[in-house]
């Protein structure tokens, strides 16, 4: 399978090249040239598979030119054996046709482990074959950083630099990153905000000369391999609740649009999906776009669901690529106009096409806490704030009450005690493997909000 850029100019690449490259050279994102399709019989057979078996089945067509079936099997087996629940992604029933899929049983307690545990193994495999090393730079507002660190800590070929905004991540989130001491793991606390960190990563990709010939790789969801790994749990949930004979809907707490885009891909691959609900917090550019065809950047709002605090969603471009009939030139122009504020909406027909699949809803902090409280009291189930936004949006947007609505529970409530306490619930306990987290030694470099200083630190550390 070959991969093409959403902006139509960059060369077509193989899976492993896409895995190691991140952003396409024309500024676009890589997507598969065509998608594998699963038949009714394929999906009926999936219902009997373990999570790791299903992951192998779904992922193999995307990677098979570079990774053998047996190699992939070892990687997925190891990846999902590291999850603490035997079902890996258990489904919890709240009410008739109302479900929650728990995606927080990986090592760092958020759904990002599903992809990043595998990504680390895939990268190491590719780099070992090529006898190459890779410098990875990533910006995080919390969950990506720790998941990437966990995913890469055993790598012999990766040096990982994670930038987080100094004093702007929760204590649990910070300690999950800084207390993992590995020689190839480097935490940088930037004296700025998340956008400053992200901007530094983008600028470093654009001009990699500070690495003196080294190559930069990406762990954020512009990396196709992350999307690919996330397609699996949509099939897992779907076939558990009756697909291919019965359709399902999903409500997805959304920031960068990576997670819900994986659901959209699952649908293109044959999974019968009725609705995909984009659940946002006060940072609602996607809700404004999907509900009212209004796409304009607003300032960042700090919320109780920080992993969704984002001004623009990079993976939205991948979906727009399909909406614009995969015309890279047209999409490049649209993206340039949207980013420059010269356009503020999508072509009306194309917007209507998006609305056939996607619905959206925005949930503020107060409502988030009310939902945590209601679900705790009436269903005896504790949601984290991101997942609570998903549950609320799923209820509000549901057009097909006869179809199961599955909310993706993207994080464990223990990561976000502030919201849980505000909702009048007792703060949950850290799970056993993290019980001593608050006593562990930390390692982190605080640096000024200055690109040159950060790049000099990286270059120096690599020597
Ligand atoms: C990253 C994250 C999200 C947002 O996912 P996207 O793929 O960026 O849309 C939602 N909830 C939690 C807990 C996250 O860590």
PDB file of N, CA and C in Angstrom, residues 64-131:
ATOM      1  N   UNK A  64       1.821  -4.443   5.257  1.00  0.00           N
ATOM      2  CA  UNK A  64       2.400  -5.744   4.897  1.00  0.00           C
ATOM      3  C   UNK A  64       3.569  -5.664   3.932  1.00  0.00           C
ATOM      4  N   UNK A  65       3.725  -4.544   3.229  1.00  0.00           N
ATOM      5  CA  UNK A  65       4.895  -4.475   2.356  1.00  0.00           C
ATOM      6  C   UNK A  65       6.190  -4.271   3.146  1.00  0.00           C
ATOM      7  N   UNK A  66       6.075  -3.793   4.370  1.00  0.00           N
ATOM      8  CA  UNK A  66       7.265  -3.525   5.176  1.00  0.00           C
ATOM      9  C   UNK A  66       7.403  -4.419   6.400  1.00  0.00           C
ATOM     10  N   UNK A  67       6.286  -4.930   6.897  1.00  0.00           N
ATOM     11  CA  UNK A  67       6.301  -5.713   8.134  1.00  0.00           C
ATOM     12  C   UNK A  67       5.636  -7.053   7.836  1.00  0.00           C
ATOM     13  N   UNK A  68       6.307  -8.157   8.161  1.00  0.00           N
ATOM     14  CA  UNK A  68       5.701  -9.460   7.863  1.00  0.00           C
ATOM     15  C   UNK A  68       4.567  -9.744   8.839  1.00  0.00           C
ATOM     16  N   UNK A  69       3.710 -10.679   8.457  1.00  0.00           N
ATOM     17  CA  UNK A  69       2.583 -11.048   9.298  1.00  0.00           C
ATOM     18  C   UNK A  69       3.074 -11.522  10.673  1.00  0.00           C
ATOM     19  N   UNK A  70       4.139 -12.319  10.678  1.00  0.00           N
ATOM     20  CA  UNK A  70       4.649 -12.843  11.957  1.00  0.00           C
ATOM     21  C   UNK A  70       5.243 -11.730  12.816  1.00  0.00           C
ATOM     22  N   UNK A  71       5.969 -10.798  12.173  1.00  0.00           N
ATOM     23  CA  UNK A  71       6.538  -9.675  12.942  1.00  0.00           C
ATOM     24  C   UNK A  71       5.427  -8.818  13.545  1.00  0.00           C
ATOM     25  N   UNK A  72       4.400  -8.562  12.751  1.00  0.00           N
ATOM     26  CA  UNK A  72       3.297  -7.757  13.264  1.00  0.00           C
ATOM     27  C   UNK A  72       2.613  -8.469  14.423  1.00  0.00           C
ATOM     28  N   UNK A  73       2.477  -9.785  14.296  1.00  0.00           N
ATOM     29  CA  UNK A  73       1.816 -10.542  15.364  1.00  0.00           C
ATOM     30  C   UNK A  73       2.567 -10.369  16.681  1.00  0.00           C
ATOM     31  N   UNK A  74       3.898 -10.488  16.635  1.00  0.00           N
ATOM     32  CA  UNK A  74       4.686 -10.300  17.849  1.00  0.00           C
ATOM     33  C   UNK A  74       4.451  -8.901  18.428  1.00  0.00           C
ATOM     34  N   UNK A  75       4.457  -7.900  17.553  1.00  0.00           N
ATOM     35  CA  UNK A  75       4.304  -6.524  18.039  1.00  0.00           C
ATOM     36  C   UNK A  75       2.944  -6.287  18.680  1.00  0.00           C
ATOM     37  N   UNK A  76       1.862  -6.732  18.029  1.00  0.00           N
ATOM     38  CA  UNK A  76       0.549  -6.470  18.632  1.00  0.00           C
ATOM     39  C   UNK A  76       0.346  -7.320  19.890  1.00  0.00           C
ATOM     40  N   UNK A  77       0.858  -8.536  19.879  1.00  0.00           N
ATOM     41  CA  UNK A  77       0.721  -9.365  21.083  1.00  0.00           C
ATOM     42  C   UNK A  77       1.398  -8.679  22.274  1.00  0.00           C
ATOM     43  N   UNK A  78       2.635  -8.212  22.071  1.00  0.00           N
ATOM     44  CA  UNK A  78       3.358  -7.544  23.168  1.00  0.00           C
ATOM     45  C   UNK A  78       2.645  -6.265  23.587  1.00  0.00           C
ATOM     46  N   UNK A  79       2.197  -5.488  22.594  1.00  0.00           N
ATOM     47  CA  UNK A  79       1.559  -4.206  22.891  1.00  0.00           C
ATOM     48  C   UNK A  79       0.339  -4.383  23.788  1.00  0.00           C
ATOM     49  N   UNK A  80      -0.577  -5.266  23.389  1.00  0.00           N
ATOM     50  CA  UNK A  80      -1.843  -5.330  24.116  1.00  0.00           C
ATOM     51  C   UNK A  80      -1.784  -6.252  25.328  1.00  0.00           C
ATOM     52  N   UNK A  81      -0.704  -7.043  25.439  1.00  0.00           N
ATOM     53  CA  UNK A  81      -0.486  -7.792  26.682  1.00  0.00           C
ATOM     54  C   UNK A  81      -0.129  -6.828  27.812  1.00  0.00           C
ATOM     55  N   UNK A  82       0.372  -5.645  27.451  1.00  0.00           N
ATOM     56  CA  UNK A  82       0.747  -4.660  28.459  1.00  0.00           C
ATOM     57  C   UNK A  82      -0.427  -3.869  29.013  1.00  0.00           C
ATOM     58  N   UNK A  83      -1.646  -4.178  28.565  1.00  0.00           N
ATOM     59  CA  UNK A  83      -2.828  -3.477  29.092  1.00  0.00           C
ATOM     60  C   UNK A  83      -3.358  -4.245  30.300  1.00  0.00           C
ATOM     61  N   UNK A  84      -3.931  -3.500  31.235  1.00  0.00           N
ATOM     62  CA  UNK A  84      -4.236  -4.141  32.518  1.00  0.00           C
ATOM     63  C   UNK A  84      -5.617  -4.787  32.564  1.00  0.00           C
ATOM     64  N   UNK A  85      -6.413  -4.685  31.516  1.00  0.00           N
ATOM     65  CA  UNK A  85      -7.721  -5.351  31.490  1.00  0.00           C
ATOM     66  C   UNK A  85      -7.677  -6.450  30.438  1.00  0.00           C
ATOM     67  N   UNK A  86      -8.207  -7.618  30.771  1.00  0.00           N
ATOM     68  CA  UNK A  86      -8.088  -8.742  29.830  1.00  0.00           C
ATOM     69  C   UNK A  86      -8.816  -8.470  28.515  1.00  0.00           C
ATOM     70  N   UNK A  87      -9.862  -7.644  28.559  1.00  0.00           N
ATOM     71  CA  UNK A  87     -10.576  -7.325  27.314  1.00  0.00           C
ATOM     72  C   UNK A  87      -9.879  -6.204  26.538  1.00  0.00           C
ATOM     73  N   UNK A  88      -8.876  -5.597  27.092  1.00  0.00           N
ATOM     74  CA  UNK A  88      -8.104  -4.474  26.522  1.00  0.00           C
ATOM     75  C   UNK A  88      -8.959  -3.206  26.397  1.00  0.00           C
ATOM     76  N   UNK A  89     -10.106  -3.323  25.702  1.00  0.00           N
ATOM     77  CA  UNK A  89     -10.998  -2.167  25.528  1.00  0.00           C
ATOM     78  C   UNK A  89     -12.413  -2.565  25.949  1.00  0.00           C
ATOM     79  N   UNK A  90     -12.646  -2.756  27.252  1.00  0.00           N
ATOM     80  CA  UNK A  90     -13.946  -3.284  27.689  1.00  0.00           C
ATOM     81  C   UNK A  90     -15.101  -2.322  27.416  1.00  0.00           C
ATOM     82  N   UNK A  91     -16.263  -2.886  27.122  1.00  0.00           N
ATOM     83  CA  UNK A  91     -17.483  -2.106  26.918  1.00  0.00           C
ATOM     84  C   UNK A  91     -18.331  -2.177  28.173  1.00  0.00           C
ATOM     85  N   UNK A  92     -18.771  -1.021  28.644  1.00  0.00           N
ATOM     86  CA  UNK A  92     -19.597  -0.929  29.848  1.00  0.00           C
ATOM     87  C   UNK A  92     -20.967  -0.411  29.416  1.00  0.00           C
ATOM     88  N   UNK A  93     -22.026  -1.064  29.874  1.00  0.00           N
ATOM     89  CA  UNK A  93     -23.366  -0.586  29.515  1.00  0.00           C
ATOM     90  C   UNK A  93     -23.885   0.364  30.587  1.00  0.00           C
ATOM     91  N   UNK A  94     -24.277   1.582  30.168  1.00  0.00           N
ATOM     92  CA  UNK A  94     -24.870   2.524  31.112  1.00  0.00           C
ATOM     93  C   UNK A  94     -26.381   2.389  31.114  1.00  0.00           C
ATOM     94  N   UNK A  95     -26.960   2.191  29.933  1.00  0.00           N
ATOM     95  CA  UNK A  95     -28.410   2.183  29.798  1.00  0.00           C
ATOM     96  C   UNK A  95     -28.733   1.423  28.522  1.00  0.00           C
ATOM     97  N   UNK A  96     -30.027   1.292  28.237  1.00  0.00           N
ATOM     98  CA  UNK A  96     -30.398   0.614  26.988  1.00  0.00           C
ATOM     99  C   UNK A  96     -29.775   1.374  25.813  1.00  0.00           C
ATOM    100  N   UNK A  97     -28.979   0.709  25.039  1.00  0.00           N
ATOM    101  CA  UNK A  97     -28.296   1.310  23.883  1.00  0.00           C
ATOM    102  C   UNK A  97     -27.354   2.460  24.223  1.00  0.00           C
ATOM    103  N   UNK A  98     -26.963   2.589  25.469  1.00  0.00           N
ATOM    104  CA  UNK A  98     -25.954   3.590  25.827  1.00  0.00           C
ATOM    105  C   UNK A  98     -24.746   2.879  26.430  1.00  0.00           C
ATOM    106  N   UNK A  99     -23.607   3.007  25.754  1.00  0.00           N
ATOM    107  CA  UNK A  99     -22.408   2.263  26.123  1.00  0.00           C
ATOM    108  C   UNK A  99     -21.208   3.190  26.258  1.00  0.00           C
ATOM    109  N   UNK A 100     -20.234   2.721  27.049  1.00  0.00           N
ATOM    110  CA  UNK A 100     -18.952   3.414  27.174  1.00  0.00           C
ATOM    111  C   UNK A 100     -17.864   2.385  26.857  1.00  0.00           C
ATOM    112  N   UNK A 101     -16.935   2.727  25.987  1.00  0.00           N
ATOM    113  CA  UNK A 101     -15.797   1.837  25.741  1.00  0.00           C
ATOM    114  C   UNK A 101     -14.586   2.401  26.466  1.00  0.00           C
ATOM    115  N   UNK A 102     -14.066   1.649  27.422  1.00  0.00           N
ATOM    116  CA  UNK A 102     -12.946   2.128  28.247  1.00  0.00           C
ATOM    117  C   UNK A 102     -11.620   1.948  27.507  1.00  0.00           C
ATOM    118  N   UNK A 103     -11.023   3.070  27.169  1.00  0.00           N
ATOM    119  CA  UNK A 103      -9.756   3.037  26.419  1.00  0.00           C
ATOM    120  C   UNK A 103      -8.587   3.477  27.301  1.00  0.00           C
ATOM    121  N   UNK A 104      -8.740   3.258  28.612  1.00  0.00           N
ATOM    122  CA  UNK A 104      -7.714   3.788  29.521  1.00  0.00           C
ATOM    123  C   UNK A 104      -7.018   2.705  30.343  1.00  0.00           C
ATOM    124  N   UNK A 105      -6.941   1.510  29.828  1.00  0.00           N
ATOM    125  CA  UNK A 105      -6.271   0.453  30.591  1.00  0.00           C
ATOM    126  C   UNK A 105      -4.815   0.221  30.167  1.00  0.00           C
ATOM    127  N   UNK A 106      -4.296   1.136  29.367  1.00  0.00           N
ATOM    128  CA  UNK A 106      -2.872   1.060  29.012  1.00  0.00           C
ATOM    129  C   UNK A 106      -2.016   1.674  30.106  1.00  0.00           C
ATOM    130  N   UNK A 107      -0.676   1.637  29.939  1.00  0.00           N
ATOM    131  CA  UNK A 107       0.237   2.077  31.006  1.00  0.00           C
ATOM    132  C   UNK A 107       0.051   3.521  31.452  1.00  0.00           C
ATOM    133  N   UNK A 108      -0.395   4.439  30.593  1.00  0.00           N
ATOM    134  CA  UNK A 108      -0.504   5.837  31.037  1.00  0.00           C
ATOM    135  C   UNK A 108      -1.951   6.287  31.219  1.00  0.00           C
ATOM    136  N   UNK A 109      -2.888   5.349  31.148  1.00  0.00           N
ATOM    137  CA  UNK A 109      -4.289   5.603  31.515  1.00  0.00           C
ATOM    138  C   UNK A 109      -5.049   6.541  30.572  1.00  0.00           C
ATOM    139  N   UNK A 110      -4.628   6.646  29.322  1.00  0.00           N
ATOM    140  CA  UNK A 110      -5.428   7.360  28.322  1.00  0.00           C
ATOM    141  C   UNK A 110      -5.358   6.585  27.009  1.00  0.00           C
ATOM    142  N   UNK A 111      -6.278   6.898  26.096  1.00  0.00           N
ATOM    143  CA  UNK A 111      -6.375   6.070  24.880  1.00  0.00           C
ATOM    144  C   UNK A 111      -5.129   6.143  24.011  1.00  0.00           C
ATOM    145  N   UNK A 112      -4.284   7.146  24.240  1.00  0.00           N
ATOM    146  CA  UNK A 112      -3.122   7.311  23.368  1.00  0.00           C
ATOM    147  C   UNK A 112      -2.160   6.120  23.450  1.00  0.00           C
ATOM    148  N   UNK A 113      -2.254   5.339  24.539  1.00  0.00           N
ATOM    149  CA  UNK A 113      -1.426   4.129  24.634  1.00  0.00           C
ATOM    150  C   UNK A 113      -1.730   3.126  23.525  1.00  0.00           C
ATOM    151  N   UNK A 114      -2.981   3.066  23.065  1.00  0.00           N
ATOM    152  CA  UNK A 114      -3.327   2.084  22.022  1.00  0.00           C
ATOM    153  C   UNK A 114      -2.427   2.235  20.810  1.00  0.00           C
ATOM    154  N   UNK A 115      -2.162   3.485  20.440  1.00  0.00           N
ATOM    155  CA  UNK A 115      -1.343   3.716  19.262  1.00  0.00           C
ATOM    156  C   UNK A 115       0.131   3.825  19.609  1.00  0.00           C
ATOM    157  N   UNK A 116       0.459   4.514  20.700  1.00  0.00           N
ATOM    158  CA  UNK A 116       1.875   4.820  20.936  1.00  0.00           C
ATOM    159  C   UNK A 116       2.673   3.613  21.423  1.00  0.00           C
ATOM    160  N   UNK A 117       2.010   2.665  22.094  1.00  0.00           N
ATOM    161  CA  UNK A 117       2.708   1.433  22.463  1.00  0.00           C
ATOM    162  C   UNK A 117       3.124   0.670  21.210  1.00  0.00           C
ATOM    163  N   UNK A 118       2.281   0.708  20.206  1.00  0.00           N
ATOM    164  CA  UNK A 118       2.599   0.010  18.961  1.00  0.00           C
ATOM    165  C   UNK A 118       3.584   0.818  18.117  1.00  0.00           C
ATOM    166  N   UNK A 119       3.377   2.139  18.099  1.00  0.00           N
ATOM    167  CA  UNK A 119       4.239   3.018  17.294  1.00  0.00           C
ATOM    168  C   UNK A 119       5.712   2.848  17.668  1.00  0.00           C
ATOM    169  N   UNK A 120       6.000   2.781  18.962  1.00  0.00           N
ATOM    170  CA  UNK A 120       7.384   2.613  19.413  1.00  0.00           C
ATOM    171  C   UNK A 120       7.983   1.339  18.823  1.00  0.00           C
ATOM    172  N   UNK A 121       7.197   0.266  18.825  1.00  0.00           N
ATOM    173  CA  UNK A 121       7.702  -1.015  18.300  1.00  0.00           C
ATOM    174  C   UNK A 121       7.868  -0.966  16.782  1.00  0.00           C
ATOM    175  N   UNK A 122       6.908  -0.350  16.107  1.00  0.00           N
ATOM    176  CA  UNK A 122       7.010  -0.251  14.643  1.00  0.00           C
ATOM    177  C   UNK A 122       8.226   0.580  14.238  1.00  0.00           C
ATOM    178  N   UNK A 123       8.456   1.674  14.964  1.00  0.00           N
ATOM    179  CA  UNK A 123       9.587   2.542  14.627  1.00  0.00           C
ATOM    180  C   UNK A 123      10.909   1.823  14.858  1.00  0.00           C
ATOM    181  N   UNK A 124      10.999   1.136  15.980  1.00  0.00           N
ATOM    182  CA  UNK A 124      12.242   0.436  16.283  1.00  0.00           C
ATOM    183  C   UNK A 124      12.550  -0.619  15.230  1.00  0.00           C
ATOM    184  N   UNK A 125      11.511  -1.320  14.804  1.00  0.00           N
ATOM    185  CA  UNK A 125      11.648  -2.350  13.775  1.00  0.00           C
ATOM    186  C   UNK A 125      12.176  -1.731  12.478  1.00  0.00           C
ATOM    187  N   UNK A 126      11.586  -0.614  12.073  1.00  0.00           N
ATOM    188  CA  UNK A 126      11.994   0.040  10.822  1.00  0.00           C
ATOM    189  C   UNK A 126      13.415   0.584  10.933  1.00  0.00           C
ATOM    190  N   UNK A 127      13.740   1.170  12.071  1.00  0.00           N
ATOM    191  CA  UNK A 127      15.061   1.792  12.238  1.00  0.00           C
ATOM    192  C   UNK A 127      16.159   0.737  12.333  1.00  0.00           C
ATOM    193  N   UNK A 128      15.854  -0.386  12.984  1.00  0.00           N
ATOM    194  CA  UNK A 128      16.844  -1.457  13.093  1.00  0.00           C
ATOM    195  C   UNK A 128      17.185  -1.991  11.706  1.00  0.00           C
ATOM    196  N   UNK A 129      16.131  -2.192  10.883  1.00  0.00           N
ATOM    197  CA  UNK A 129      16.326  -2.692   9.519  1.00  0.00           C
ATOM    198  C   UNK A 129      17.217  -1.747   8.707  1.00  0.00           C
ATOM    199  N   UNK A 130      16.987  -0.452   8.921  1.00  0.00           N
ATOM    200  CA  UNK A 130      17.720   0.541   8.133  1.00  0.00           C
ATOM    201  C   UNK A 130      19.039   0.948   8.800  1.00  0.00           C
ATOM    202  N   UNK A 131      19.258   0.421   9.991  1.00  0.00           N
ATOM    203  CA  UNK A 131      20.437   0.793  10.761  1.00  0.00           C
ATOM    204  C   UNK A 131      20.526   2.314  10.925  1.00  0.00           C
TER     205      UNK A 131
END
